PDB file of C-alpha atoms in Angstrom:
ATOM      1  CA  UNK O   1     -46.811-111.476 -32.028  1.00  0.00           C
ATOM      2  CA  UNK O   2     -48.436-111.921 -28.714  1.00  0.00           C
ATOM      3  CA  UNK O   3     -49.061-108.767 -26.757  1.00  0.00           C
ATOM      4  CA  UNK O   4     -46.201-107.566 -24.717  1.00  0.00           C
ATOM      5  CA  UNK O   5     -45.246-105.387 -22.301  1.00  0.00           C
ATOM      6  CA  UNK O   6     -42.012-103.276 -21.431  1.00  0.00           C
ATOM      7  CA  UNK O   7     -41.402 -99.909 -19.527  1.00  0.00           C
ATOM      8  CA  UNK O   8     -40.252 -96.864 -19.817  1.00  0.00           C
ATOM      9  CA  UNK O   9     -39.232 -95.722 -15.528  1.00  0.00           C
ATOM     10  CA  UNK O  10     -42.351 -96.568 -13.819  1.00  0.00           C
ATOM     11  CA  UNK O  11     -44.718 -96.610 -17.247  1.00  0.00           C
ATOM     12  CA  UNK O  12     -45.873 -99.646 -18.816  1.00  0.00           C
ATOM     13  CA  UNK O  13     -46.126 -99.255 -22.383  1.00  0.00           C
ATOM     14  CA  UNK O  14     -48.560-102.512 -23.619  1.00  0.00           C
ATOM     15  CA  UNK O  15     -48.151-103.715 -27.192  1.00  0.00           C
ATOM     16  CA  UNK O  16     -51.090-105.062 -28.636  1.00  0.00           C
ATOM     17  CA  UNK O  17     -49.456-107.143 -31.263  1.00  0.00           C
ATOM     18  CA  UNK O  18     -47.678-106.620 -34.584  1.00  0.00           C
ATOM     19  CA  UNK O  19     -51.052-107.689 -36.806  1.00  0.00           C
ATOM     20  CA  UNK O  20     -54.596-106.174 -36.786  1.00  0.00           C
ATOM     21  CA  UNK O  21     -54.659-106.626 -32.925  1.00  0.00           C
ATOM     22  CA  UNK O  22     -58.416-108.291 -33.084  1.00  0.00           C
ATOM     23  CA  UNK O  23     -59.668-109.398 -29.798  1.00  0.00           C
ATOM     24  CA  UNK O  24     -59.409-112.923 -30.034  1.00  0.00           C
ATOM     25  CA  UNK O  25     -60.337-115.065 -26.570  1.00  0.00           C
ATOM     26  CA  UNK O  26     -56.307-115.436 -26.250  1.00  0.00           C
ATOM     27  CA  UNK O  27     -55.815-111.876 -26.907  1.00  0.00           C
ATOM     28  CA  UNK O  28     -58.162-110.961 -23.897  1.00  0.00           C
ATOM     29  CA  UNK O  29     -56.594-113.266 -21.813  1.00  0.00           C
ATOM     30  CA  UNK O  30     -53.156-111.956 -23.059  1.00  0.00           C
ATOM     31  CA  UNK O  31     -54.285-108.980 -22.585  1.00  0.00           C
ATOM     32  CA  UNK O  32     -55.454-109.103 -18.891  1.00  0.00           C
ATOM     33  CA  UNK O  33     -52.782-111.063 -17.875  1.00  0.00           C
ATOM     34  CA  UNK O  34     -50.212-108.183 -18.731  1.00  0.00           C
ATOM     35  CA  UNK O  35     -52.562-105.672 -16.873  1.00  0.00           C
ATOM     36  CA  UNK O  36     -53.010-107.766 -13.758  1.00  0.00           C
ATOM     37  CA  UNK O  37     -48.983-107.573 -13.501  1.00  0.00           C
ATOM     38  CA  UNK O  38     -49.126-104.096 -14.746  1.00  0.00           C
ATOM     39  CA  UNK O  39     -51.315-103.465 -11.598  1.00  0.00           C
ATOM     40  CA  UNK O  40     -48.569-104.289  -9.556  1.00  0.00           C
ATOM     41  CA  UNK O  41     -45.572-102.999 -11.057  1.00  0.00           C
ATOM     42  CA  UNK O  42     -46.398-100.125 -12.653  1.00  0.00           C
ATOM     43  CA  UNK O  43     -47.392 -96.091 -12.266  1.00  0.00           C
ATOM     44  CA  UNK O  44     -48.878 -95.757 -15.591  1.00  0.00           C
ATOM     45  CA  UNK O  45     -50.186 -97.571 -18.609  1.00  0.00           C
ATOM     46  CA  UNK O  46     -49.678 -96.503 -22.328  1.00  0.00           C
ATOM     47  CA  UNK O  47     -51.215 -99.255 -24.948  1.00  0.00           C
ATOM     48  CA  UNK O  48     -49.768 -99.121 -28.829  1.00  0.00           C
ATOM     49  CA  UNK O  49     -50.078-101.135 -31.728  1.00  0.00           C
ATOM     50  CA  UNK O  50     -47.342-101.970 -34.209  1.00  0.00           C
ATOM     51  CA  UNK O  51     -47.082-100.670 -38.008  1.00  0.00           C
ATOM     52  CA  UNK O  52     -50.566-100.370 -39.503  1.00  0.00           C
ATOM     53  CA  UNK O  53     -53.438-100.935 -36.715  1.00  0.00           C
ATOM     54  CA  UNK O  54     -54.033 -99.893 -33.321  1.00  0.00           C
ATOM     55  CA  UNK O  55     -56.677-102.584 -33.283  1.00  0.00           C
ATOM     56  CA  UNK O  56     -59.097-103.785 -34.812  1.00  0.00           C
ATOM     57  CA  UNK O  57     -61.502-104.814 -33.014  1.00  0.00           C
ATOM     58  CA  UNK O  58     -63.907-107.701 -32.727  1.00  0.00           C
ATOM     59  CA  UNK O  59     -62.617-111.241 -34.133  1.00  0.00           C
ATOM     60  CA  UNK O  60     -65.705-110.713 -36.380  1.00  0.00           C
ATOM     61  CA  UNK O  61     -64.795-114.357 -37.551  1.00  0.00           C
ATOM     62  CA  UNK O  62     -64.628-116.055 -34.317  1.00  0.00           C
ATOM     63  CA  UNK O  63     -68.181-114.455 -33.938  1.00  0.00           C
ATOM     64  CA  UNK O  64     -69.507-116.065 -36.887  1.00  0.00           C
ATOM     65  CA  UNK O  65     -67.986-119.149 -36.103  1.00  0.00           C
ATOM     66  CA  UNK O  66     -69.343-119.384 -32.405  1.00  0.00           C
ATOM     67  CA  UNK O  67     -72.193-117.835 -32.619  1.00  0.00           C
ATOM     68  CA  UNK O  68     -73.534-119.756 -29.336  1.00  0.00           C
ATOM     69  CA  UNK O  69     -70.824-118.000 -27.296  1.00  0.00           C
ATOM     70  CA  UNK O  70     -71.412-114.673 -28.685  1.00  0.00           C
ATOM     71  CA  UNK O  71     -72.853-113.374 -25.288  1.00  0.00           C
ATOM     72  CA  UNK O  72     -70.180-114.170 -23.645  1.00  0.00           C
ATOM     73  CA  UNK O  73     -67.734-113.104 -25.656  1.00  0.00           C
ATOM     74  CA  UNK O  74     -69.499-109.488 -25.985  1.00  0.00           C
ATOM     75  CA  UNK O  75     -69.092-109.617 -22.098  1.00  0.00           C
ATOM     76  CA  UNK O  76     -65.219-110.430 -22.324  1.00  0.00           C
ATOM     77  CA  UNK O  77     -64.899-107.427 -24.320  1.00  0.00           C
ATOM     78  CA  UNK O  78     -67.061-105.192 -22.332  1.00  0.00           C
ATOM     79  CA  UNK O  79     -65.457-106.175 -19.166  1.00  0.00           C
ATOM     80  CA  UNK O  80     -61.809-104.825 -21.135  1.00  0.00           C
ATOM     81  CA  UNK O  81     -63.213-101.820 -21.574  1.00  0.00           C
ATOM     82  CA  UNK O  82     -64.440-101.431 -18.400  1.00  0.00           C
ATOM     83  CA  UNK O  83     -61.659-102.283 -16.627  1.00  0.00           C
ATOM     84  CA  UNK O  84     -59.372 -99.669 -18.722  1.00  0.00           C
ATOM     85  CA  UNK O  85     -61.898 -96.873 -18.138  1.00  0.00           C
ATOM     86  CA  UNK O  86     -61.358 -97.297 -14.244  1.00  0.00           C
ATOM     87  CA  UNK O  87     -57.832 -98.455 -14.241  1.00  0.00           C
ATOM     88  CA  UNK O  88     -56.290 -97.671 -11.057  1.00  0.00           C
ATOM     89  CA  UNK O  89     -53.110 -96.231 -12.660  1.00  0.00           C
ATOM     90  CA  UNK O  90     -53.440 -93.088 -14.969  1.00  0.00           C
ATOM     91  CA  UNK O  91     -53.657 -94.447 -19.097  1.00  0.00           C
ATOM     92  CA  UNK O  92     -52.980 -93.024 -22.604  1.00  0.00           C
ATOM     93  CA  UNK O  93     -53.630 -94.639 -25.965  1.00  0.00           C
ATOM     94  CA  UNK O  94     -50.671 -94.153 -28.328  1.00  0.00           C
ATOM     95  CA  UNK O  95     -53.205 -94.830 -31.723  1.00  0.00           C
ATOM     96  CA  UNK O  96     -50.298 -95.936 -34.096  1.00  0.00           C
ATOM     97  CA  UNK O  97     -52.469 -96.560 -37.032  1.00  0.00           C
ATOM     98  CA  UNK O  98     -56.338 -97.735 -37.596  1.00  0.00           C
ATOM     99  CA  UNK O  99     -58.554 -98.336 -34.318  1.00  0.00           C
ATOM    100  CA  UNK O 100     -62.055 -99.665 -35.921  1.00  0.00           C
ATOM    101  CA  UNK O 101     -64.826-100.939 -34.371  1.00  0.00           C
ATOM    102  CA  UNK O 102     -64.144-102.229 -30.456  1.00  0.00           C
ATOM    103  CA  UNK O 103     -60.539-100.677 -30.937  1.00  0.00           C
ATOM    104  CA  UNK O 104     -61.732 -97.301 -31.099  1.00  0.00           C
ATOM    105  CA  UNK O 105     -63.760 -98.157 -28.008  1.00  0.00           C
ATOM    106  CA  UNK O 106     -60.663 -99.669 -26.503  1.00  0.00           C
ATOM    107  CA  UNK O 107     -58.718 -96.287 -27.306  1.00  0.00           C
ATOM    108  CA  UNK O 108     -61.397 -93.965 -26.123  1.00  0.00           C
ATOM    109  CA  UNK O 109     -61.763 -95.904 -22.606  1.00  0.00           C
ATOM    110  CA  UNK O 110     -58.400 -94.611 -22.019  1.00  0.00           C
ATOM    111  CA  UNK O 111     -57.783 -91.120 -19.777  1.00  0.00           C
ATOM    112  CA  UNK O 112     -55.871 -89.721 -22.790  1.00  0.00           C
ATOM    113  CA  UNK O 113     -55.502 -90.689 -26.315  1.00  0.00           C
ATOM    114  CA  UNK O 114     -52.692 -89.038 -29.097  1.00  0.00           C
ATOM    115  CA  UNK O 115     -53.261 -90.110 -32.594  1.00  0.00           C
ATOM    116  CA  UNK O 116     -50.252 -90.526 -35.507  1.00  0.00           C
ATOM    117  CA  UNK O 117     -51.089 -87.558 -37.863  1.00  0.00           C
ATOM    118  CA  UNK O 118     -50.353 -88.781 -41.360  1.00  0.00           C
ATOM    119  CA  UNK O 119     -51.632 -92.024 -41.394  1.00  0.00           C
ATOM    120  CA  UNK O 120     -54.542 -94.082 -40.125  1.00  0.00           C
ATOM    121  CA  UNK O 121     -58.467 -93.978 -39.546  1.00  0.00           C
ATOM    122  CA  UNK O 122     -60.427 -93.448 -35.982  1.00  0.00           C
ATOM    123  CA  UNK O 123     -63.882 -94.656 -36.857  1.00  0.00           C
ATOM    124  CA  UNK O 124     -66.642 -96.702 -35.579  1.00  0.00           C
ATOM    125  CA  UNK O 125     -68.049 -98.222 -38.625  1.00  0.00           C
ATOM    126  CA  UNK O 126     -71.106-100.416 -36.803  1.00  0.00           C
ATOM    127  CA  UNK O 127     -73.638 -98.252 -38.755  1.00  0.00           C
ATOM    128  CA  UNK O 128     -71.879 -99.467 -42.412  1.00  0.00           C
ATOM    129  CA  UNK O 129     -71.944-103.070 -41.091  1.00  0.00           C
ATOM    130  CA  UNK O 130     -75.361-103.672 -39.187  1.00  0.00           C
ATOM    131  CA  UNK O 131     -74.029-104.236 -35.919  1.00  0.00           C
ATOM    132  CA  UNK O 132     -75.969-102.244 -33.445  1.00  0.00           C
ATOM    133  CA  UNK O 133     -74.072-100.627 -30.876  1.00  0.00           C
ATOM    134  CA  UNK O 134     -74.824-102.365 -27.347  1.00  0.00           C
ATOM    135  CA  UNK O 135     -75.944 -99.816 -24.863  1.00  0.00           C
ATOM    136  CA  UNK O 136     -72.718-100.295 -22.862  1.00  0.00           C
ATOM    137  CA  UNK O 137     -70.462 -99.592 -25.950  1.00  0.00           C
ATOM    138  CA  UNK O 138     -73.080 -96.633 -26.973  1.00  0.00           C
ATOM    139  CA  UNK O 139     -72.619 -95.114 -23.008  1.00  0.00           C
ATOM    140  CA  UNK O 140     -68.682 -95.321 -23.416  1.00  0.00           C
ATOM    141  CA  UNK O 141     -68.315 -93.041 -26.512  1.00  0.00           C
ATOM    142  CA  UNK O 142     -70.708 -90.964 -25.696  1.00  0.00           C
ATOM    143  CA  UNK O 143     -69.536 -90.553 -22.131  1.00  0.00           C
ATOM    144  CA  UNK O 144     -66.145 -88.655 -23.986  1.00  0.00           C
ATOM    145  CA  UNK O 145     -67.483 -87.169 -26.823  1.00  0.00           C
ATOM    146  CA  UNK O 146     -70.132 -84.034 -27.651  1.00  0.00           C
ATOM    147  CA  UNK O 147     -73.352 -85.399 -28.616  1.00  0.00           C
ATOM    148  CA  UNK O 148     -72.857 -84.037 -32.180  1.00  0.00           C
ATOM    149  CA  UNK O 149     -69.439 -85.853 -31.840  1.00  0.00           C
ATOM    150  CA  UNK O 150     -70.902 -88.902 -30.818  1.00  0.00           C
ATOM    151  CA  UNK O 151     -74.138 -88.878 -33.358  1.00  0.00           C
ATOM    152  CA  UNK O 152     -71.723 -88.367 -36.290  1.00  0.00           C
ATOM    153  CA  UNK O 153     -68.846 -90.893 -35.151  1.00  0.00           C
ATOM    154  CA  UNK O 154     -71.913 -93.648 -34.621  1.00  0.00           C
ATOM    155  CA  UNK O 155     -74.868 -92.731 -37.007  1.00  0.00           C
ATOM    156  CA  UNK O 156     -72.344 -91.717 -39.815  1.00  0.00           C
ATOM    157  CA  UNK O 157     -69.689 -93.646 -39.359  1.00  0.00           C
ATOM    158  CA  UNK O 158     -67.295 -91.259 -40.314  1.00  0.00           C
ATOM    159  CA  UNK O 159     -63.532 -92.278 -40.402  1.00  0.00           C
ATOM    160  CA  UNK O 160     -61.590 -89.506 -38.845  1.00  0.00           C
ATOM    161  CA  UNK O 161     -57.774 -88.754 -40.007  1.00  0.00           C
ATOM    162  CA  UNK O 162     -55.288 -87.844 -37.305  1.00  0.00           C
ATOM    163  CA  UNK O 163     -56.095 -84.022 -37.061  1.00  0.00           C
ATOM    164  CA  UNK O 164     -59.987 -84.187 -37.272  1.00  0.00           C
ATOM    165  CA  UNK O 165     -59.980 -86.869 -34.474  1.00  0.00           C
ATOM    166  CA  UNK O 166     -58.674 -84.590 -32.423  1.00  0.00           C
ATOM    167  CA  UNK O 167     -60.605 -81.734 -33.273  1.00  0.00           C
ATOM    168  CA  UNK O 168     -63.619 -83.635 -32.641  1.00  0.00           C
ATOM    169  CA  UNK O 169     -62.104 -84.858 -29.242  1.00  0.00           C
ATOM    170  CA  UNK O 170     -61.778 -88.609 -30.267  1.00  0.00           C
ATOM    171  CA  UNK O 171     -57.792 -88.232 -29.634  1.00  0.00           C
ATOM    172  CA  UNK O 172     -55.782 -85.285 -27.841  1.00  0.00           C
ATOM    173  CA  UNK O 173     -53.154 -84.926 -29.893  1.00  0.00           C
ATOM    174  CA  UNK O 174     -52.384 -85.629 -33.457  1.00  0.00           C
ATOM    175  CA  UNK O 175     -48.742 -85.690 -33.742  1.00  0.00           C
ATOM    176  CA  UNK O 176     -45.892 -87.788 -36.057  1.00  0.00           C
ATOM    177  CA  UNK O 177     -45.738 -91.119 -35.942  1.00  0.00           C
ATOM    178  CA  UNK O 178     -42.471 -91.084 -34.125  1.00  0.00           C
ATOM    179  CA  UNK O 179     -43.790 -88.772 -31.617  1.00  0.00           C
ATOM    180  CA  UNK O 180     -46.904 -90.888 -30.814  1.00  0.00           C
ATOM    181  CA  UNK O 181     -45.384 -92.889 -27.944  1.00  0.00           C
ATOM    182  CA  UNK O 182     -43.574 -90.134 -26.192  1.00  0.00           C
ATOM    183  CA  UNK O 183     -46.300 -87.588 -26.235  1.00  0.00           C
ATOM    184  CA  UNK O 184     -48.627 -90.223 -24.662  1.00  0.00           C
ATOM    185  CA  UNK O 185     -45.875 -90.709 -21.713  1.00  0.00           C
ATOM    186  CA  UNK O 186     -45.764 -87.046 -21.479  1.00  0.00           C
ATOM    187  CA  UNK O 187     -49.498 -86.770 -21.059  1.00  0.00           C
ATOM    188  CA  UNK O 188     -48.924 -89.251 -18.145  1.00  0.00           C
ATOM    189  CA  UNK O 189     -46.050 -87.329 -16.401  1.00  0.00           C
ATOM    190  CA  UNK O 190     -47.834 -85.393 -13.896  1.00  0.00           C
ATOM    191  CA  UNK O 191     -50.674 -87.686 -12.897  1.00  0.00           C
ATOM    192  CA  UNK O 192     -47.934 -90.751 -11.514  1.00  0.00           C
ATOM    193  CA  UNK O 193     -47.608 -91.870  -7.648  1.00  0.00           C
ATOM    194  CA  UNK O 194     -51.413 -91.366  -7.246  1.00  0.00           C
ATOM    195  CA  UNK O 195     -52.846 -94.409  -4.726  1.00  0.00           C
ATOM    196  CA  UNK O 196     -54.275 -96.950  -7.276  1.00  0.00           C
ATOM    197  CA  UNK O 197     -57.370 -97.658  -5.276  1.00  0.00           C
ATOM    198  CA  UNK O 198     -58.494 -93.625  -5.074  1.00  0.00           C
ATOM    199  CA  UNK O 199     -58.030 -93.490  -8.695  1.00  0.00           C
ATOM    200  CA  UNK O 200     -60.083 -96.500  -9.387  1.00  0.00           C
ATOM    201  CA  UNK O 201     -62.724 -95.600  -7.163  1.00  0.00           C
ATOM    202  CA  UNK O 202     -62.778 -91.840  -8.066  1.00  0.00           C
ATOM    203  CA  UNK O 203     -62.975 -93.247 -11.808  1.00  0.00           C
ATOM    204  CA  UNK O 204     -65.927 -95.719 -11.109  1.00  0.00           C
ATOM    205  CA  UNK O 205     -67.982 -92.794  -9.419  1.00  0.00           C
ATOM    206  CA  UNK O 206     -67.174 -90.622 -12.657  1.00  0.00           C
ATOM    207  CA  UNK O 207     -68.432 -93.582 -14.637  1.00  0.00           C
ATOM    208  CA  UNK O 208     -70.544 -95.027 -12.901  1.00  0.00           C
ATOM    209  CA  UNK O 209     -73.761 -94.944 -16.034  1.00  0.00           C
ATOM    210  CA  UNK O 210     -70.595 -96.057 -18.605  1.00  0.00           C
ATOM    211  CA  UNK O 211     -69.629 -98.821 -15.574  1.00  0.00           C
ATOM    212  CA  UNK O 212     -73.211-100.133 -14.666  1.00  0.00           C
ATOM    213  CA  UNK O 213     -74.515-100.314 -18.845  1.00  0.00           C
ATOM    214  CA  UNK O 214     -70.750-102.339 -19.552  1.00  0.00           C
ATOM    215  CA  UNK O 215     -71.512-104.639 -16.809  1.00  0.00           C
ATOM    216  CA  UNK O 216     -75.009-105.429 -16.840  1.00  0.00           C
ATOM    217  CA  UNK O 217     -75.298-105.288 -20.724  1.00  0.00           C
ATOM    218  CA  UNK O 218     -73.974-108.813 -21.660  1.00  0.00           C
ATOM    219  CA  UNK O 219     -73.180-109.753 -17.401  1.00  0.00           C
TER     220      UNK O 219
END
């Protein structure tokens, strides 16, 4: 399934598919696609997976297959997160299930995150597979976690159950699985009707290291 988008009122609530969600060119384009109309239409912005995954991550087989393009393709993904950390609406990851890799980074770019308690993995496991991170995806997790947060998620590449995510601060909330959804709309309930270009730019200033390493990383 192609990524989709419904509402709830004035909330968008963004599936990323019903598989492991890897970003795929199509997927990105998919992906911004919804969010340019989501731009328009909407107050706030909730992403979920289906089942399983959350995301993820890189199409580490596209990669291998195209290695020429890897550059860009880095770029498209950096640009994703980018543009989620200074979204002009206010934005909450519902983590369903596993977010590896660049879906972790995906998640964490969001304002708030709530995890599914019982099942699933948060982890950034570049260390285990000899991918450095690049300094733009280094300056987003560090830019929301501790620095002993941040060393252990990336040098150890721990994989974090529902609870200890959020007791480390990767995710808000840990909460059941049918929960996940609505407590991420709740976490978005008092921040709606805010002018989309204030938030933006208020984000971008708060940003601005995260912004400037995303964009000039892989430009």
């Amino acid at each position: 399934m192609a990524p989709t988008v419904a509402y709830r009122d004035t909330i968008a609530l963004l599936t990323l598919g019903d598989d492991e969600n890897r970003f795929t060119p199509d997927w990105l384009d998919q992906v911004n696609a919804l969010l340019d109309e989501i731009e328009g239409s909407a107050q706030g912005l909730v992403t979920v997976g289906t089942g399983k995954f959350y995301s993820n991550g890189l199409d580490l087989e596209w990669l291998l297959a195209n290695g020429d393009r890897s550059q860009w393709y880095v770029g498209q993904v950096q640009k994703l997160f980018n543009r989620i950390l200074t979204f002009g609406l206010p934005t909450a990851a519902a983590v369903n299930g596993h977010a590896f890799g660049a879906g972790a980074m995906l998640a964490i770019a969001h304002d708030h995150r709530v995890m599914r308690v019982d099942r699933g993995y948060y982890c950034f496991p570049e260390v285990d597979i000899n991918i450095p991170f690049t300094p733009g995806m280094a300056a987003l997790i560090q830019a929301k976690l501790s620095p002993r947060a941040a060393l252990d998620a990336m040098v150890g590449g721990h994989r974090y159950g529902g609870q200890q995510a959020c007791e480390v601060g990767l995710t808000d909330a840990a909460v059941a699985q049918a929960e996940v959804v609505d407590e991420a709309v709740a976490r978005l309930a008092t921040q709606l009707g805010k002018d989309r270009g204030t938030v933006s730019a208020i984000k971008a200033t708060m940003y601005a290291s995260v912004t400037e390493a995303l964009t000039i990383s892989y430009s």
